[in-house]
Coordinates of C-alpha atoms in Angstrom, one line a residue:
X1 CA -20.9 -3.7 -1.0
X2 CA -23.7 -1.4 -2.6
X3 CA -27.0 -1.1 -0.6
X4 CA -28.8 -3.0 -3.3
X5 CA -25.9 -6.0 -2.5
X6 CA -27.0 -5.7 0.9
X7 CA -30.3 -5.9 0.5
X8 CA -30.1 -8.9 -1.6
X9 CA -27.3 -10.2 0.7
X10 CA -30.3 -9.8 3.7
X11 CA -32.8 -12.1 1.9
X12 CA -35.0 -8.9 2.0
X13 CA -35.6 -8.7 -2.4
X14 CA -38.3 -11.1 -3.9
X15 CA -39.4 -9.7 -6.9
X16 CA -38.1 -6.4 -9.0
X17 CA -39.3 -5.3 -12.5
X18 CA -36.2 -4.0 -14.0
X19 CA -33.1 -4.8 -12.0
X20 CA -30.8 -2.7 -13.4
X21 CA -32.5 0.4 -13.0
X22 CA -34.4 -0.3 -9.5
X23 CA -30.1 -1.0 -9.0
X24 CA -28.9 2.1 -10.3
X25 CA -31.6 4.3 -8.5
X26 CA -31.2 2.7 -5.1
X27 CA -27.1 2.2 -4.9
X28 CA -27.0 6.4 -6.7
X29 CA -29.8 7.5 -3.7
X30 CA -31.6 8.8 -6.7
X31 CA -34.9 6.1 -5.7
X32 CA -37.9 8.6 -3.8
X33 CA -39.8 5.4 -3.2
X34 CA -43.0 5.0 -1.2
X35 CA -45.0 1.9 0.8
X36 CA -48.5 1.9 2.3
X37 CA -50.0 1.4 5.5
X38 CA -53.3 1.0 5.7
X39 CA -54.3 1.9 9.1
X40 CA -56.8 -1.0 10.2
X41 CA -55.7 -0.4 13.8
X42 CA -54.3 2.3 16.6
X43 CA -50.7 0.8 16.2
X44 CA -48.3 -0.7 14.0
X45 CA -47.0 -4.5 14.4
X46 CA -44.2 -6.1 13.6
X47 CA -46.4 -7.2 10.4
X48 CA -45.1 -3.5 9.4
X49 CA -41.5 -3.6 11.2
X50 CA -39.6 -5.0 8.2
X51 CA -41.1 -2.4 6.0
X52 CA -39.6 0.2 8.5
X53 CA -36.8 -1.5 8.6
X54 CA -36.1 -1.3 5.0
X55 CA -37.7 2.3 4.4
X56 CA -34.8 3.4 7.3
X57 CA -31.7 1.4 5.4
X58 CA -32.9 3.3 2.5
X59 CA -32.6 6.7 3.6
X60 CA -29.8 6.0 4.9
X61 CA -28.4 5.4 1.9
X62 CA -29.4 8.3 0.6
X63 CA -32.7 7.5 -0.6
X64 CA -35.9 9.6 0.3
X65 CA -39.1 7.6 1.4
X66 CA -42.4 8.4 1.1
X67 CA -44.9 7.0 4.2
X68 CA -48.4 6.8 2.8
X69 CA -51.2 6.0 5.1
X70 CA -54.0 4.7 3.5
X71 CA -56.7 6.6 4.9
X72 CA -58.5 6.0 1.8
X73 CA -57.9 2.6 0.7
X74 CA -58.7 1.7 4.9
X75 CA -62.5 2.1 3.4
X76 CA -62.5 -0.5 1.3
X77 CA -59.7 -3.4 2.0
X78 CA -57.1 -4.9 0.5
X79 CA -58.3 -8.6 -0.4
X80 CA -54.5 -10.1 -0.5
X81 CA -54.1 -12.6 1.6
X82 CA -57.8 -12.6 3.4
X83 CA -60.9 -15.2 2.9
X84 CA -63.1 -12.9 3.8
X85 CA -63.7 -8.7 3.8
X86 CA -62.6 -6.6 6.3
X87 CA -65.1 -5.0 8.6
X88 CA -65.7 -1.2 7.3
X89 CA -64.6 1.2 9.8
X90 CA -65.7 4.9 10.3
X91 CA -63.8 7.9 9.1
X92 CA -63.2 8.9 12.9
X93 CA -61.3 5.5 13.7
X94 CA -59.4 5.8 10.7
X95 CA -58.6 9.1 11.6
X96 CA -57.4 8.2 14.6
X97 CA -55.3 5.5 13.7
X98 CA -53.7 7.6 10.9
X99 CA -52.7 10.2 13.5
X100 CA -51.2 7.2 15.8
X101 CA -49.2 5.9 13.0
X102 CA -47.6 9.2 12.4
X103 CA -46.2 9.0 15.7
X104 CA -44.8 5.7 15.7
X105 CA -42.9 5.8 12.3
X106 CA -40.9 8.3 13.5
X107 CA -38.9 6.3 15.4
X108 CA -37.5 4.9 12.2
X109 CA -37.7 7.2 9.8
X110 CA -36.3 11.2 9.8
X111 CA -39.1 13.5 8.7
X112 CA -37.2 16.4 9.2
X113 CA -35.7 19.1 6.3
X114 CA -38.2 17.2 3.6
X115 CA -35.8 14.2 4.0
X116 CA -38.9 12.0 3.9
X117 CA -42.4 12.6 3.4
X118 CA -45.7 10.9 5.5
X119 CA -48.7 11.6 2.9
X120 CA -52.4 10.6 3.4
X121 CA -54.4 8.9 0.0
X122 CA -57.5 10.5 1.7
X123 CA -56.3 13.9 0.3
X124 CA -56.3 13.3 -3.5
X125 CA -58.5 10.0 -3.7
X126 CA -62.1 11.2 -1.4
X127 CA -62.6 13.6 -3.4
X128 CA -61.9 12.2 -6.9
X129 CA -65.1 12.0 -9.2
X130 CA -66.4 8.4 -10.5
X131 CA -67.0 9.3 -13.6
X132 CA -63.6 11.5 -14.2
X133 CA -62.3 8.0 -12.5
X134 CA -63.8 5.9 -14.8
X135 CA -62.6 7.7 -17.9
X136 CA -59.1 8.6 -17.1
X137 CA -58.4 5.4 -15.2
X138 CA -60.5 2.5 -16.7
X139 CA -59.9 2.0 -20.2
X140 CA -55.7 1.1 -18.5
X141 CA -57.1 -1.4 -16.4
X142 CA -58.1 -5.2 -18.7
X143 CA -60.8 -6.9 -16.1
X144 CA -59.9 -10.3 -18.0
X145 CA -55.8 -9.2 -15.9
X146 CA -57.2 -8.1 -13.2
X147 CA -59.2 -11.6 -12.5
X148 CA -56.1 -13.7 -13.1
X149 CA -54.2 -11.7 -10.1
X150 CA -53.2 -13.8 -7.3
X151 CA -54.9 -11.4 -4.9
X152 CA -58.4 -11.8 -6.7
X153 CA -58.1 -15.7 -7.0
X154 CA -57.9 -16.5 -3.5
X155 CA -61.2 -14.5 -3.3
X156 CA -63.1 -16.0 -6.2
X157 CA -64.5 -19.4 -4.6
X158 CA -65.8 -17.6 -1.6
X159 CA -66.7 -14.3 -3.6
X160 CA -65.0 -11.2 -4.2
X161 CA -67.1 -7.9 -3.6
X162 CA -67.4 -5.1 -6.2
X163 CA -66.1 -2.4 -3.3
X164 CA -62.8 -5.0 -2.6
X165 CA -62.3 -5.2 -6.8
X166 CA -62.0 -1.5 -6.7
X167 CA -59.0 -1.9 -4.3
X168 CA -55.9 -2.6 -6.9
X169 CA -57.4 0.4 -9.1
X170 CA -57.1 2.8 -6.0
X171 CA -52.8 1.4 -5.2
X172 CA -52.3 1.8 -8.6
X173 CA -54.3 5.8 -8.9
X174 CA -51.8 6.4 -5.8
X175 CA -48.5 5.3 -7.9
X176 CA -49.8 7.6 -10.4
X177 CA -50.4 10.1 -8.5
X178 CA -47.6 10.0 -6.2
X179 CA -44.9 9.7 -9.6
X180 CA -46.7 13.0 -10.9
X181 CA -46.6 15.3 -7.9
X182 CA -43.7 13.9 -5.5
X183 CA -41.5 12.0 -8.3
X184 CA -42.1 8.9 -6.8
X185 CA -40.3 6.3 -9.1
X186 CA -40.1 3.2 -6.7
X187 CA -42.9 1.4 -5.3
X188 CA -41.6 -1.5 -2.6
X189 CA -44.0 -3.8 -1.0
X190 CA -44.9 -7.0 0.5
X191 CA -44.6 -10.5 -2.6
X192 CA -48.3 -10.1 -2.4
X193 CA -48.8 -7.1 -3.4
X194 CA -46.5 -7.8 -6.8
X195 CA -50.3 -7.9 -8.7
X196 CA -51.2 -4.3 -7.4
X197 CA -47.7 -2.7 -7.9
X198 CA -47.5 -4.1 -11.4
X199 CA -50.8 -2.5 -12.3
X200 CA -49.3 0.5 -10.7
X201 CA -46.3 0.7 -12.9
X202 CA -48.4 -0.5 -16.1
X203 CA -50.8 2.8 -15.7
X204 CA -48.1 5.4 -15.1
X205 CA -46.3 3.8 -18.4
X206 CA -49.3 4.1 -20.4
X207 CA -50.6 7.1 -19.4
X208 CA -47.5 8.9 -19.8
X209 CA -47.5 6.8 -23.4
X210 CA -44.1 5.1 -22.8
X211 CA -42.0 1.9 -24.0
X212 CA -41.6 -0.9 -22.1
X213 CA -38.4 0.1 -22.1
X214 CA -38.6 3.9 -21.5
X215 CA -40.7 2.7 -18.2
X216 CA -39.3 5.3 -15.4
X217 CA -41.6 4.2 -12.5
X218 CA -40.4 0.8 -11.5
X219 CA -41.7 -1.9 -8.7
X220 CA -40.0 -4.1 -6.0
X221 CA -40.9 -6.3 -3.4
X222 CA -39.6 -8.1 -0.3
X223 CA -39.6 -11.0 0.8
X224 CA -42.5 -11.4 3.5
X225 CA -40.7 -12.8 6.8
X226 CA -42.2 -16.4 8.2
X227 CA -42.1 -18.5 11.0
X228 CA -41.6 -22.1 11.0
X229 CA -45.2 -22.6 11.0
X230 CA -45.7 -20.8 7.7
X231 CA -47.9 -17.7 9.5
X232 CA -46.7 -14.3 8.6
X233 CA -44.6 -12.4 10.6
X234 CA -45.8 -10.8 14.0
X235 CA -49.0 -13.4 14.8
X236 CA -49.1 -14.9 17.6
X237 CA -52.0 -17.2 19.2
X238 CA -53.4 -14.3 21.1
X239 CA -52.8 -12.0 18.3
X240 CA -50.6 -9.6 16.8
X241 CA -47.6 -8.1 18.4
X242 CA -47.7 -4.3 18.4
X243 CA -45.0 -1.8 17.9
X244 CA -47.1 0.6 20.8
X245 CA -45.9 -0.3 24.2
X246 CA -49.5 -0.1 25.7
X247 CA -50.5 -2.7 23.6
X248 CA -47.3 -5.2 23.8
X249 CA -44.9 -4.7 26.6
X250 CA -41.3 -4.0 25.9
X251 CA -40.5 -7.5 27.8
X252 CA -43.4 -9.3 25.4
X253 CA -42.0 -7.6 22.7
X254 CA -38.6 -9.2 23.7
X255 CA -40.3 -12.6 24.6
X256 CA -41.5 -12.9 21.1
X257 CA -38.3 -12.5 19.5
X258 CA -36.4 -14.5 21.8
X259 CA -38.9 -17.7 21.3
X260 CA -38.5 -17.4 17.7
X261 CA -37.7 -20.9 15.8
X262 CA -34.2 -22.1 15.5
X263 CA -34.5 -22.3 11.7
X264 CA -35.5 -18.8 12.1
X265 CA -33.2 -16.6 14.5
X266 CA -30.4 -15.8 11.3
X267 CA -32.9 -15.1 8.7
X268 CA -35.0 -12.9 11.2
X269 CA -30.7 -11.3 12.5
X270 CA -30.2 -10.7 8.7
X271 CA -33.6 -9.4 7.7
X272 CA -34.3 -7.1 10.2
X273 CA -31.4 -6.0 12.1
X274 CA -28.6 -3.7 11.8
X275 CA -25.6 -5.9 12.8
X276 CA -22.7 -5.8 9.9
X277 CA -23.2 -8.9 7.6
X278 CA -19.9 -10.2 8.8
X279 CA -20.8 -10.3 12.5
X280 CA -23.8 -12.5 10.9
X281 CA -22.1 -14.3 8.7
X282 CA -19.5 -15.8 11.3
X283 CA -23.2 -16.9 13.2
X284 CA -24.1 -19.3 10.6
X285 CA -22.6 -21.8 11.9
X286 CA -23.8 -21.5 15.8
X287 CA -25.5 -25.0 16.6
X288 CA -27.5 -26.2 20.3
X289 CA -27.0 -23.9 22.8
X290 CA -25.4 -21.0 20.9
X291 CA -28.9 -20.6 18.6
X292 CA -30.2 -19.6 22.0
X293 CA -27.2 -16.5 22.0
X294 CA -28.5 -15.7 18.6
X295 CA -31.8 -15.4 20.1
X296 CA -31.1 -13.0 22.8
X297 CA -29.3 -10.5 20.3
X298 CA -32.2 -10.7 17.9
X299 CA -34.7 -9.8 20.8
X300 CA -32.3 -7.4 22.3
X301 CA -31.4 -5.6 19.1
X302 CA -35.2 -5.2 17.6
X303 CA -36.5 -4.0 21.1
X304 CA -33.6 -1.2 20.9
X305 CA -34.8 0.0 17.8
X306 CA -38.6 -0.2 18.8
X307 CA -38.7 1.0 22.2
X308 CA -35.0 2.2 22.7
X309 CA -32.3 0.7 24.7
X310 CA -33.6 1.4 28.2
X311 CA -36.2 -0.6 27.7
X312 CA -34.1 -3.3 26.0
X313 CA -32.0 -3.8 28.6
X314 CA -34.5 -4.4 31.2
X315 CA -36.8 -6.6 29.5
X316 CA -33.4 -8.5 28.5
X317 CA -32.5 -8.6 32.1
X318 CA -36.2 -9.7 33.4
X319 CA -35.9 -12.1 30.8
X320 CA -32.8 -13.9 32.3
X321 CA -33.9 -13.6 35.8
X322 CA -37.0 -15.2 34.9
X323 CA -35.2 -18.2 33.1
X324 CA -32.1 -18.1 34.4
X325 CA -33.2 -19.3 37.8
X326 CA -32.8 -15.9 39.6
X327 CA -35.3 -14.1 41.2
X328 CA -38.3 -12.1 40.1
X329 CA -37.1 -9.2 38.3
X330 CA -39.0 -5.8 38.8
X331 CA -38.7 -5.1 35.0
X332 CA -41.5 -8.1 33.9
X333 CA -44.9 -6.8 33.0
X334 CA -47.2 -6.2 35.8
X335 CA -50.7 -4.9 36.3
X336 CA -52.0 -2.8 39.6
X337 CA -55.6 -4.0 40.5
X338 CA -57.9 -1.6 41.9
X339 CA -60.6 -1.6 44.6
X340 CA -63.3 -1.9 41.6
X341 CA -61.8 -5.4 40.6
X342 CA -62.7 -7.4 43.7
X343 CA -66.1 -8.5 44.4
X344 CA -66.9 -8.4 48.3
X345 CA -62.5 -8.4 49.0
X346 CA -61.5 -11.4 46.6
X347 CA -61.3 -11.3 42.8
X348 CA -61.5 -14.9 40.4
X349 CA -58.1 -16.0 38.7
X350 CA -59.9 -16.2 35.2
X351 CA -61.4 -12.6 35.9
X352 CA -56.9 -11.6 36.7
X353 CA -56.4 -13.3 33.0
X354 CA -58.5 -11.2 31.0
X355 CA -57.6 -7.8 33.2
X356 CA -54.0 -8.7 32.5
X357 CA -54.8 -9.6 29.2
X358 CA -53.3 -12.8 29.5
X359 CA -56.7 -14.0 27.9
X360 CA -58.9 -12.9 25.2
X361 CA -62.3 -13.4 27.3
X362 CA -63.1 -15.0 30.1
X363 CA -64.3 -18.3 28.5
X364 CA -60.5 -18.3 27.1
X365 CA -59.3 -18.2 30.7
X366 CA -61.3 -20.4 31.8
X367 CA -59.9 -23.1 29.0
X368 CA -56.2 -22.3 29.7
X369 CA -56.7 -23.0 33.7
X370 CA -58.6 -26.0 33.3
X371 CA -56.2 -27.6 30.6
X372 CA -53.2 -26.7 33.0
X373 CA -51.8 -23.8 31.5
X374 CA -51.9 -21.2 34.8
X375 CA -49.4 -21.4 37.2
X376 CA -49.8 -19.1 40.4
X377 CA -46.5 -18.6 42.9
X378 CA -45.5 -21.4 41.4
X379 CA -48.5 -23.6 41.9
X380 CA -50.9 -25.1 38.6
X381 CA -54.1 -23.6 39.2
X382 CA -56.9 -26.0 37.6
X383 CA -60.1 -24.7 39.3
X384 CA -61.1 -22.4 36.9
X385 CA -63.5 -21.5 40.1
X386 CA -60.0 -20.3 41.9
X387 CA -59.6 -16.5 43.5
X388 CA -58.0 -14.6 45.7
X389 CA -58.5 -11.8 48.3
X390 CA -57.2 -8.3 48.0
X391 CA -55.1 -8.7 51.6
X392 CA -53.4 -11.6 50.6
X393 CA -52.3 -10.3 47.1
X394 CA -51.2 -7.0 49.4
X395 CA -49.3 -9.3 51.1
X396 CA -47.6 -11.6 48.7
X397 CA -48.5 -10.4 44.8
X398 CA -48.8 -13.1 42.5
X399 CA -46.4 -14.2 39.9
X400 CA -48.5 -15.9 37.0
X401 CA -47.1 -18.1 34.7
X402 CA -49.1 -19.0 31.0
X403 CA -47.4 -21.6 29.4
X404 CA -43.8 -22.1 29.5
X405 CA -42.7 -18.4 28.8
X406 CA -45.3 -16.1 29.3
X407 CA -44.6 -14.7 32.9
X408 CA -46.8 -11.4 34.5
X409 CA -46.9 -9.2 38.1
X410 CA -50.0 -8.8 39.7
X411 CA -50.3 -6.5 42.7
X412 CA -52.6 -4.4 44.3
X413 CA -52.7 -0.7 45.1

């Protein structure tokens, strides 16, 4: 089986704009392909996992990536997908979270001996001139097209700014760009970028002046990953899950992918990890209680790649103390209160939540203890008024429960 068959065979390809050739570079290792990241926050999530995920089967088929952080393009916004614009952010933060996804990629992808590359749009598009931008770049871009994009159409009823309309213009100068100084002749991406990346491939073709059919930059995308509740990979009600252990444990990082859907354990086994497709294959037909198996290698093998095996195997063995009926495993997440917490020796349960970020705010803890969500050493906890003192969490730390499956450690130093 070819890479390309695999990739197909994975559920991974939506859309591609010539087959054949997007075939021929890929399965050959002749494909120096790039995908962006805008860096809207200090981590990655698992929003981005499958994009690392692909970007790693790649080179390892022989295939060179090209990581581009869009520094630039973080100053505007990508409309795809949103109702409304995203909040600006200031050069500093975005530096920042540049440098932090640096860090992280490399867990996936092998930098070294100019086997990949992890570029910044910031270099080549702050500086560019409008004007210069306007002649070189305008006259290849039909407003009339550019309205009728998906992207753009969601936008329309509640408006659409001029600074968000630049945003396709800017992917597409970064295609160009990227094609004449790096080679880049493969763009992947998420189906909703397939507007932007064709406007990409359309202004490298006409601004080199070539056929249709002469076309050598060419476009792919993958198939965005859902759960059963149609919401795109990696949200969760409290949020997103996070590739950065400081922001989502390991063992929450497990949790996640072990409470996936049933209808969605395979596709997420096929999609995103590295078992052979025979292994896989022989688990479409696990029913009831096997669907749960599935689960536990899903979560085990995704925190392996994310946070290494280690960590893996003790989130996957907190995980079956906790629900297996055995006792409280060491490896859950915990959190040390200090001194500073407690107000005159005791400290409120809805004030524990948001420390242990088992809440947003205070007002959300409040909700999930009153509604019956909380459960203390075992005990619901409905008085959102409830606390306890620093000696008696010394003596017996407490073991809170959210939900069904959300388990945490609170001690004290």
């Amino acid at each position: 089986m070819t890479i390309y068959d695999e990739l197909v065979a994975r559920g991974l390809i939506a859309q591609v704009t010539d087959e054949e050739k997007v075939k021929s570079l890929i399965n050959k290792g002749e494909a120096t392909f790039y995908i962006g990241f805008d860096p809207t926050a200090d981590s990655l999530h698992v929003g981005h996992f499958m994009a690392l995920c692909l970007m790693k089967r790649l080179q390892m088929a022989g295939n060179k990536p090209i990581a581009l952080i869009g520094g630039a393009t973080a100053m505007i916004g990508d409309p795809s997908g949103k109702s409304d614009m995203r909040k600006m952010m200031t050069k500093e933060t975005i530096q920042h979270n540049v440098d932090c996804f640096k860090k992280q990629m490399s867990r996936f992808i092998d930098f070294s001996e100019g086997k990949a590359l992890l570029l910044n749009n910031a270099d080549w598009l702050i500086d560019l001139n409008y004007i210069d931008v306007l002649r070189d770049v305008g006259p290849y871009f039909s407003v009339n097209n550019m309205l009728r994009a998906e992207c753009y159409k969601q936008r329309m009823e509640k408006g659409l700014s001029f600074l968000e309309f630049n945003y396709m213009i800017m992917q597409s100068y970064d295609f160009y760009y990227l094609y004449n100084n790096y080679g880049c002749n493969l763009q992947f991406g998420g189906d909703d970028q397939w507007s932007n990346m064709l406007f990409g491939r359309e202004l490298i073709r006409k601004k080199m002046g070539l056929e249709e059919e002469d076309a050598k930059a060419q476009a792919m995308t993958i198939t965005l990953l859902l759960n059963s509740e149609g919401k795109k990979m990696g949200k969760t009600v409290s949020g997103a899950v996070w590739l950065n252990p400081e922001k989502t444990s390991p063992y929450d990082f497990y949790q996640y992918w072990r409470n996936v859907a049933d209808e969605d354990v395979l596709k997420c086994i096929r999609m995103l990890t590295f078992l052979p497709l025979e292994e896989i294959d022989k688990m479409d037909k696990w029913e009831g209680s096997q669907l749960n198996t599935a689960k536990e290698i899903l979560a085990y093998e995704l925190t392996k790649l994310v946070h290494g095996e280690e960590e893996a195997v003790k989130a996957q063995n907190a995980a079956k103390a906790l629900f297996g009926g055995g006792s409280v495993s060491d490896d859950m997440p915990s959190t040390e209160l200090s001194d500073e917490d407690f107000n005159d020796g005791s400290i409120g349960l809805f004030k524990i939540l948001t420390i242990t970020k088992l809440a947003q705010s205070g007002r959300d803890a409040r909700t999930l203890i009153t509604q019956g969500s909380v459960t203390v050493n075992d005990e619901k906890i409905t008085d959102s008024f409830a606390s306890f003192t620093y000696d008696a969490i010394k003596e017996n730390p407490l073991i809170i429960k959210k939900g069904k499956k959300v388990f945490h450690k609170v001690t004290v130093r």
